[in-house]
Amino acid sequence: MSAAEQSSGGGSVEYIQHHLANLNVGGFNIDTIGWSLFLAGVILFMAHKVRSNLQAGTPGPFQNFVEMILEFVSTQVKDSFPGHNPLIAPLALTVFLWVWLMNFMDLIPVDLLPAIAHGVGIEHFKVVPTTDLNTALAMALVIFGLTLYYNIKVKGLGGYLKMFLFHPFGKYAIPANIVMTGIEELAKPLSLGLRLFGNMFAGELVFLLIALMTLGATLSAGLLIWFPLQVVLDLVWLMFHILVITLQAFIFMVLTIVYLGMAHQKADEH
Amino acid sequence: MDIGITLFAQVLAFTILIWLVNKYMWGPLNDVMEARRAKISDGLSASEQGKKDMERAEQQAQEMLKEAKQEAASIINQAQTRSSQIVDEAKTTAIEEADRVKAGAQAEIDQEVNRAKEALRKQVSDLALIGASKVLGKEIDAKAHQDVLNDLVSQL
């Protein structure tokens, strides 16, 4: 690692910046796309494995595990989604699994995969797709598209526009209503994407900061303090992060369900 | 932190993944789970039905037992009534029979007594005649003293 040779503050900044840069080829963030597709493949492999030995009577341990996740997701859908739409539950499942797996990449030691990539000549390599704003916003955008579609489908185009005109202040404040509802509708996908991105980005940054503690250190008395401290901090943050990645995946899923549920509600009287 | 073409690639990837998960993971697994749920609920309702049937049968049995007991009791009652009736009847008949026998015997006794009396009267009158003839030493015409004899006889 080039940054490792320098022990000044500039070295730390460079180390972090180096870590936060994507492998970009022709405008595509190859690492983000590659890892997210790989993790999608993991989900599909899981699906394939379950389907290869699908049993209604006595499910095996792996089928039980997958069923447990399915049950969990469909409970969430039943709790927060009014009415019935066969798309919502698989959508929520996809969101949960994919986001969780992408977040999970954060638990792999921050330098491991980039170092391997460096070894085969790749300069920048970011392994956590959700720390790339593109991924988080892409998912939020899909959700936004779906809410838009169902808003118009359920409420009708007129009903949807009426919501912009008469919500939340009634019919005497139409300009304010348009601004307020517009902000509200736009804030939903934006906050959805940015929340995930922000949490994962910050989490990775903390891992990088912990990694910085012994960066470029030589064998010395100081190492006796820094190294155990680093191990302890890393372990604590790692355990905490298991919670964070699961929580973020869960929040993304629940908000997806809730936003789509709101889109499915008929226009109420305002 | 450049938002660009990657975003659209990820949108596409996400959309396709949703479709694939729906088709290959959620669909088949959900079918299986739905089938299991249906089977379990069928089994539960069947057991419920069986329990209900058993309860009903038990109730029926109880009712039948009760009926049978009642019937038995009523039969015993009837039998008792009938038997006491028969006893009463027999008693009455016996008393009647006894009365009749007694009356017959009485009548016979009376008759016998009368006859004996009659015979005795006759003998008394004969004896009186014989005695008188012995006392007087001569034959007494019975016809001539008929009135006296008759008077004597009737006084006995």
Coordinates of C-alpha atoms in Angstrom, one line a residue:
Chain A
M1 CA 0.0 0.0 0.0
S2 CA 1.5 3.3 -1.1
A3 CA -0.1 5.2 1.8
A4 CA 1.5 2.8 4.3
E5 CA 4.9 4.2 3.7
Q6 CA 3.9 7.7 4.7
S7 CA 3.2 8.3 8.4
S8 CA 2.1 11.9 8.1
G9 CA -1.5 13.2 8.2
G10 CA -1.4 13.4 4.4
G11 CA -0.9 9.7 4.3
S12 CA -4.1 9.1 6.3
V13 CA -6.1 11.3 4.1
E14 CA -4.8 9.6 1.0
Y15 CA -5.5 6.2 2.5
I16 CA -9.1 7.1 3.1
Q17 CA -9.6 8.8 -0.2
H18 CA -8.0 5.8 -1.9
H19 CA -10.4 3.5 -0.2
L20 CA -13.4 5.6 -1.1
A21 CA -12.8 5.7 -4.8
N22 CA -14.5 3.3 -7.1
L23 CA -13.1 1.2 -9.9
N24 CA -14.5 3.2 -12.7
V25 CA -14.3 2.0 -16.3
G26 CA -16.1 4.0 -18.9
G27 CA -18.4 5.7 -16.4
F28 CA -19.4 2.4 -14.8
N29 CA -18.4 1.6 -11.3
I30 CA -17.3 -1.9 -12.1
D31 CA -16.7 -2.9 -8.5
T32 CA -20.1 -1.7 -7.3
I33 CA -21.9 -3.4 -10.2
G34 CA -19.8 -6.5 -10.0
W35 CA -20.3 -7.1 -6.3
S36 CA -24.0 -6.3 -6.3
L37 CA -24.4 -8.7 -9.2
F38 CA -22.4 -11.3 -7.4
L39 CA -24.6 -10.9 -4.3
A40 CA -27.7 -11.1 -6.5
G41 CA -26.2 -14.3 -7.7
V42 CA -25.8 -15.5 -4.1
I43 CA -29.5 -14.9 -3.6
L44 CA -30.4 -16.8 -6.8
F45 CA -28.1 -19.6 -5.8
M46 CA -29.9 -19.8 -2.4
A47 CA -33.2 -19.9 -4.3
H48 CA -31.9 -22.6 -6.5
K49 CA -30.6 -24.6 -3.6
V50 CA -33.9 -24.4 -1.8
R51 CA -35.9 -25.3 -4.9
S52 CA -33.7 -28.3 -5.6
N53 CA -35.0 -30.0 -2.5
L54 CA -38.3 -28.4 -1.9
Q55 CA -40.5 -30.2 0.6
A56 CA -43.9 -29.3 1.8
G57 CA -44.0 -31.8 4.6
T58 CA -40.6 -31.9 6.3
P59 CA -38.4 -29.1 5.2
G60 CA -34.7 -29.4 5.7
P61 CA -32.6 -27.0 7.8
F62 CA -31.8 -24.8 4.9
Q63 CA -35.3 -24.6 3.6
N64 CA -36.4 -23.8 7.2
F65 CA -33.9 -21.0 7.3
V66 CA -35.1 -19.5 4.1
E67 CA -38.7 -20.0 5.1
M68 CA -38.0 -18.2 8.3
I69 CA -36.8 -15.2 6.4
L70 CA -39.8 -15.4 4.1
E71 CA -42.2 -15.6 7.0
F72 CA -40.5 -12.6 8.7
V73 CA -40.8 -10.6 5.5
S74 CA -44.4 -11.5 4.9
T75 CA -45.3 -10.7 8.5
Q76 CA -43.9 -7.2 7.9
V77 CA -45.9 -6.9 4.7
K78 CA -49.1 -8.1 6.5
D79 CA -48.6 -5.7 9.3
S80 CA -47.9 -2.5 7.3
F81 CA -49.4 -3.1 3.9
P82 CA -53.1 -2.5 3.5
G83 CA -54.9 -4.6 0.9
H84 CA -53.3 -7.2 -1.3
N85 CA -50.6 -6.9 -4.0
P86 CA -48.7 -10.0 -4.9
L87 CA -45.7 -7.9 -5.9
I88 CA -45.0 -6.3 -2.5
A89 CA -43.8 -9.4 -0.6
P90 CA -41.3 -10.6 -3.2
L91 CA -40.1 -7.0 -3.6
A92 CA -39.7 -6.6 0.2
L93 CA -37.8 -9.9 0.3
T94 CA -35.5 -8.8 -2.5
V95 CA -34.8 -5.5 -0.8
F96 CA -34.1 -7.2 2.5
L97 CA -31.8 -9.9 1.2
W98 CA -30.0 -7.8 -1.3
V99 CA -29.4 -4.8 1.0
W100 CA -28.4 -7.1 3.8
L101 CA -25.9 -9.0 1.7
M102 CA -24.5 -5.8 0.2
N103 CA -24.2 -4.3 3.7
F104 CA -22.6 -7.5 4.9
M105 CA -19.6 -6.8 2.6
D106 CA -18.8 -4.1 5.2
L107 CA -17.9 -6.8 7.7
I108 CA -15.1 -8.2 5.6
P109 CA -11.9 -6.5 6.8
V110 CA -11.6 -3.2 5.0
D111 CA -8.2 -3.8 3.5
L112 CA -8.5 -7.5 2.6
L113 CA -10.3 -7.4 -0.7
P114 CA -8.7 -4.1 -1.9
A115 CA -5.3 -5.4 -1.1
I116 CA -5.9 -8.6 -3.1
A117 CA -7.2 -6.4 -6.0
H118 CA -4.1 -4.3 -5.7
G119 CA -2.1 -7.4 -5.9
V120 CA -3.6 -8.2 -9.3
G121 CA -3.1 -4.6 -10.5
I122 CA -6.4 -2.9 -9.7
E123 CA -5.9 0.5 -8.2
H124 CA -9.3 1.3 -6.7
F125 CA -11.6 -1.4 -5.4
K126 CA -14.7 -0.7 -3.2
V127 CA -16.4 -3.8 -2.0
V128 CA -19.5 -2.5 -0.3
P129 CA -22.0 -1.7 -3.0
T130 CA -24.3 0.2 -0.6
T131 CA -21.5 2.7 0.2
D132 CA -21.9 3.7 -3.4
L133 CA -24.6 6.4 -3.7
N134 CA -25.5 5.0 -7.1
T135 CA -26.7 1.7 -5.6
A136 CA -28.7 3.2 -2.8
L137 CA -30.3 5.8 -5.0
A138 CA -31.0 3.3 -7.7
M139 CA -33.0 1.1 -5.3
A140 CA -34.8 4.2 -4.0
L141 CA -35.5 5.2 -7.5
V142 CA -37.1 1.9 -8.4
I143 CA -39.2 2.1 -5.2
F144 CA -40.1 5.7 -6.2
G145 CA -41.1 4.6 -9.7
L146 CA -43.3 1.9 -8.2
T147 CA -45.0 4.3 -5.8
L148 CA -45.6 6.6 -8.7
Y149 CA -47.1 3.8 -10.7
Y150 CA -49.4 2.6 -8.0
N151 CA -50.4 6.1 -6.9
I152 CA -51.7 6.7 -10.4
K153 CA -53.1 3.2 -10.8
V154 CA -55.0 3.3 -7.5
K155 CA -55.9 6.9 -7.1
G156 CA -56.2 7.7 -10.8
L157 CA -54.1 10.5 -12.4
G158 CA -56.7 13.0 -11.3
G159 CA -56.8 11.7 -7.8
Y160 CA -53.0 11.8 -7.6
L161 CA -52.9 15.4 -8.9
K162 CA -55.7 16.3 -6.5
M163 CA -53.5 15.1 -3.6
F164 CA -50.8 17.6 -4.8
L165 CA -53.4 20.4 -5.0
F166 CA -55.4 19.9 -1.8
H167 CA -53.0 18.2 0.6
P168 CA -52.1 19.0 3.4
F169 CA -53.7 22.4 3.8
G170 CA -57.1 22.1 2.0
K171 CA -58.4 24.0 -1.0
Y172 CA -57.5 27.5 0.1
A173 CA -53.7 27.1 -0.1
I174 CA -53.1 25.4 -3.4
P175 CA -49.7 26.8 -4.2
A176 CA -48.4 25.9 -0.7
N177 CA -49.9 22.5 -1.1
I178 CA -48.1 21.8 -4.4
V179 CA -44.8 22.8 -2.8
M180 CA -45.4 20.8 0.4
T181 CA -46.6 17.6 -1.3
G182 CA -43.9 17.9 -3.9
I183 CA -41.2 18.1 -1.3
E184 CA -42.9 15.3 0.7
E185 CA -43.0 12.9 -2.3
L186 CA -39.5 13.7 -3.4
A187 CA -38.1 13.4 0.2
K188 CA -39.4 9.9 0.5
P189 CA -37.1 8.2 -2.1
L190 CA -34.2 10.6 -1.4
S191 CA -34.2 10.0 2.3
L192 CA -34.7 6.3 1.7
G193 CA -31.6 6.1 -0.5
L194 CA -29.5 8.6 1.5
R195 CA -30.2 6.9 4.8
L196 CA -28.9 3.6 3.6
F197 CA -25.9 5.2 1.9
G198 CA -25.1 7.5 4.9
N199 CA -25.2 4.7 7.4
M200 CA -23.1 2.3 5.4
F201 CA -20.7 5.0 4.3
A202 CA -20.2 6.2 7.9
G203 CA -19.8 2.6 9.0
E204 CA -17.1 1.9 6.5
L205 CA -15.4 5.2 7.4
V206 CA -15.2 4.2 11.0
F207 CA -13.6 0.9 10.0
L208 CA -11.1 2.9 8.0
L209 CA -10.3 5.1 10.9
I210 CA -9.8 2.1 13.1
A211 CA -7.5 0.6 10.5
L212 CA -5.6 3.9 10.4
M213 CA -4.5 3.4 14.0
T214 CA -1.7 1.1 13.2
L215 CA -1.2 2.1 9.6
G216 CA 2.4 2.2 8.6
A217 CA 3.4 1.5 12.2
T218 CA 6.8 0.0 12.9
L219 CA 7.7 -2.3 15.7
S220 CA 7.9 0.0 18.7
A221 CA 6.6 0.5 22.2
G222 CA 3.7 2.5 20.9
L223 CA 2.4 -0.5 19.1
L224 CA 1.8 -2.2 22.4
I225 CA -0.9 0.3 23.2
W226 CA -2.3 0.9 19.7
F227 CA -2.5 -2.7 18.6
P228 CA -4.7 -4.1 21.4
L229 CA -6.8 -0.9 21.3
Q230 CA -7.3 -1.4 17.6
V231 CA -8.4 -5.0 18.1
V232 CA -10.8 -4.1 20.8
L233 CA -12.3 -1.2 18.9
D234 CA -12.6 -3.1 15.7
L235 CA -14.3 -6.0 17.5
V236 CA -16.8 -3.6 19.2
W237 CA -17.5 -1.7 16.0
L238 CA -17.9 -5.0 14.1
M239 CA -20.4 -6.4 16.5
F240 CA -22.3 -3.1 16.5
H241 CA -22.2 -3.1 12.8
I242 CA -23.8 -6.5 12.5
L243 CA -26.8 -4.8 14.2
V244 CA -26.5 -1.7 11.9
I245 CA -26.4 -3.6 8.6
T246 CA -29.4 -5.7 9.6
L247 CA -31.3 -2.7 10.9
Q248 CA -30.6 -0.7 7.7
A249 CA -31.8 -3.6 5.5
F250 CA -34.9 -3.9 7.7
I251 CA -35.6 -0.2 7.6
F252 CA -35.2 -0.1 3.9
M253 CA -37.6 -3.0 3.5
V254 CA -40.2 -1.6 6.0
L255 CA -40.1 1.8 4.3
T256 CA -40.5 0.2 0.9
I257 CA -43.6 -1.5 2.2
V258 CA -45.0 1.6 3.9
Y259 CA -44.4 3.9 0.9
L260 CA -46.1 1.4 -1.4
G261 CA -48.9 1.0 1.1
M262 CA -49.4 4.7 1.1
A263 CA -49.5 4.7 -2.7
H264 CA -52.2 2.0 -2.5
Q265 CA -54.5 4.1 -0.3
K266 CA -57.4 5.8 -1.9
A267 CA -57.4 9.6 -1.6
D268 CA -58.8 10.6 1.7
E269 CA -60.9 13.7 2.3
H270 CA -58.9 16.9 2.8
Chain B
M1 CA -19.3 9.9 -5.2
D2 CA -20.2 10.4 -8.8
I3 CA -23.8 9.6 -9.7
G4 CA -23.9 8.5 -13.2
I5 CA -24.5 5.6 -15.5
T6 CA -23.8 3.2 -12.6
L7 CA -27.1 4.4 -11.2
F8 CA -29.0 3.1 -14.2
A9 CA -27.1 -0.1 -14.3
Q10 CA -28.1 -0.7 -10.7
V11 CA -31.7 0.3 -11.4
L12 CA -31.7 -2.4 -14.1
A13 CA -30.0 -4.9 -11.9
F14 CA -32.5 -4.3 -9.0
T15 CA -35.5 -4.6 -11.3
I16 CA -34.3 -7.8 -12.8
L17 CA -33.4 -9.2 -9.4
I18 CA -36.9 -8.4 -8.1
W19 CA -38.4 -10.3 -11.0
L20 CA -36.0 -13.2 -10.5
V21 CA -36.6 -13.4 -6.8
N22 CA -40.3 -13.3 -7.4
K23 CA -40.1 -16.1 -10.0
Y24 CA -37.6 -18.4 -8.5
M25 CA -37.6 -17.9 -4.8
W26 CA -40.8 -16.3 -3.5
G27 CA -43.1 -18.1 -5.9
P28 CA -42.2 -21.7 -5.4
L29 CA -41.4 -21.4 -1.7
N30 CA -44.6 -19.5 -1.0
D31 CA -46.6 -22.1 -2.8
V32 CA -45.0 -24.8 -0.7
M33 CA -45.7 -22.9 2.5
E34 CA -49.2 -22.1 1.4
A35 CA -49.8 -25.8 0.7
R36 CA -48.4 -26.7 4.1
R37 CA -50.5 -24.1 5.8
A38 CA -53.6 -25.5 4.1
K39 CA -52.7 -29.0 5.1
I40 CA -52.2 -28.1 8.7
S41 CA -55.4 -26.1 8.8
D42 CA -57.2 -29.0 7.2
G43 CA -55.8 -31.4 9.7
L44 CA -56.7 -29.1 12.6
S45 CA -60.3 -28.6 11.3
A46 CA -60.6 -32.4 10.8
S47 CA -59.4 -33.1 14.3
E48 CA -61.8 -30.4 15.5
Q49 CA -64.6 -32.1 13.6
G50 CA -63.6 -35.5 15.0
K51 CA -63.6 -34.1 18.5
K52 CA -67.1 -32.6 17.9
D53 CA -68.3 -35.9 16.5
M54 CA -67.0 -37.8 19.5
E55 CA -68.6 -35.3 21.9
R56 CA -71.9 -35.7 20.0
A57 CA -71.7 -39.5 20.1
E58 CA -70.9 -39.4 23.8
Q59 CA -73.9 -37.2 24.4
Q60 CA -76.0 -39.5 22.3
A61 CA -74.8 -42.5 24.3
Q62 CA -75.6 -40.6 27.5
E63 CA -79.0 -39.8 26.3
M64 CA -79.7 -43.4 25.3
L65 CA -78.5 -44.7 28.6
K66 CA -80.7 -42.2 30.4
E67 CA -83.7 -43.3 28.2
A68 CA -83.0 -46.9 28.8
K69 CA -82.8 -46.3 32.5
Q70 CA -86.1 -44.5 32.5
E71 CA -87.7 -47.2 30.5
A72 CA -86.4 -49.9 32.9
A73 CA -87.7 -47.9 35.8
S74 CA -91.1 -47.5 34.2
I75 CA -91.2 -51.2 33.3
I76 CA -90.4 -52.1 36.9
N77 CA -93.1 -49.7 38.1
Q78 CA -95.6 -51.2 35.8
A79 CA -94.7 -54.7 36.9
Q80 CA -95.1 -53.7 40.5
T81 CA -98.5 -52.2 39.9
R82 CA -99.5 -55.2 37.9
S83 CA -98.3 -57.6 40.6
S84 CA -100.0 -55.8 43.4
Q85 CA -103.1 -55.7 41.2
I86 CA -102.9 -59.4 40.7
V87 CA -102.4 -60.0 44.4
D88 CA -105.4 -57.9 45.1
E89 CA -107.5 -59.7 42.6
A90 CA -106.4 -63.0 43.9
K91 CA -107.3 -61.9 47.4
T92 CA -110.7 -60.8 46.4
T93 CA -111.4 -64.0 44.5
A94 CA -110.2 -66.1 47.4
I95 CA -112.4 -64.2 49.8
E96 CA -115.4 -64.6 47.5
E97 CA -114.6 -68.3 47.1
A98 CA -114.3 -68.8 50.8
D99 CA -117.6 -66.9 51.4
R100 CA -119.3 -69.0 48.8
V101 CA -117.9 -72.3 50.2
K102 CA -118.9 -71.1 53.7
A103 CA -122.4 -70.2 52.6
G104 CA -122.8 -73.6 50.8
A105 CA -121.6 -75.5 53.9
Q106 CA -123.9 -73.5 56.1
A107 CA -126.8 -74.2 53.8
E108 CA -126.0 -77.9 53.9
I109 CA -125.6 -77.8 57.7
D110 CA -129.0 -76.1 58.0
Q111 CA -130.6 -78.6 55.7
E112 CA -129.1 -81.5 57.6
V113 CA -130.2 -80.0 60.9
N114 CA -133.7 -79.5 59.5
R115 CA -133.8 -83.0 58.2
A116 CA -132.6 -84.4 61.5
K117 CA -135.1 -82.4 63.3
E118 CA -137.8 -83.6 61.0
A119 CA -136.7 -87.2 61.5
L120 CA -136.5 -86.7 65.3
R121 CA -140.1 -85.2 65.3
K122 CA -141.3 -88.2 63.4
Q123 CA -139.6 -90.6 65.7
V124 CA -140.9 -88.6 68.8
S125 CA -144.4 -88.9 67.5
D126 CA -143.9 -92.6 66.7
L127 CA -142.4 -93.1 70.1
A128 CA -145.2 -91.2 71.7
L129 CA -147.7 -93.4 69.9
I130 CA -145.9 -96.6 70.9
G131 CA -145.5 -95.5 74.5
A132 CA -149.0 -94.4 74.8
S133 CA -150.3 -97.7 73.3
K134 CA -148.1 -99.6 75.7
V135 CA -149.5 -97.5 78.6
L136 CA -153.0 -97.9 77.5
G137 CA -152.5 -101.5 76.5
K138 CA -154.3 -101.2 73.3
E139 CA -153.8 -100.1 69.8
I140 CA -154.3 -96.5 69.3
D141 CA -155.5 -95.3 66.1
A142 CA -153.0 -92.8 64.8
K143 CA -155.5 -91.2 62.7
A144 CA -157.8 -90.5 65.6
H145 CA -155.1 -88.7 67.5
Q146 CA -153.5 -87.0 64.7
D147 CA -154.2 -83.6 66.0
V148 CA -152.7 -84.3 69.4
L149 CA -149.7 -85.8 67.8
N150 CA -149.2 -82.9 65.5
D151 CA -149.5 -80.6 68.4
L152 CA -146.9 -82.5 70.2
V153 CA -144.6 -82.6 67.3
S154 CA -144.8 -78.9 66.7
Q155 CA -144.0 -78.2 70.3
L156 CA -140.7 -80.0 70.0

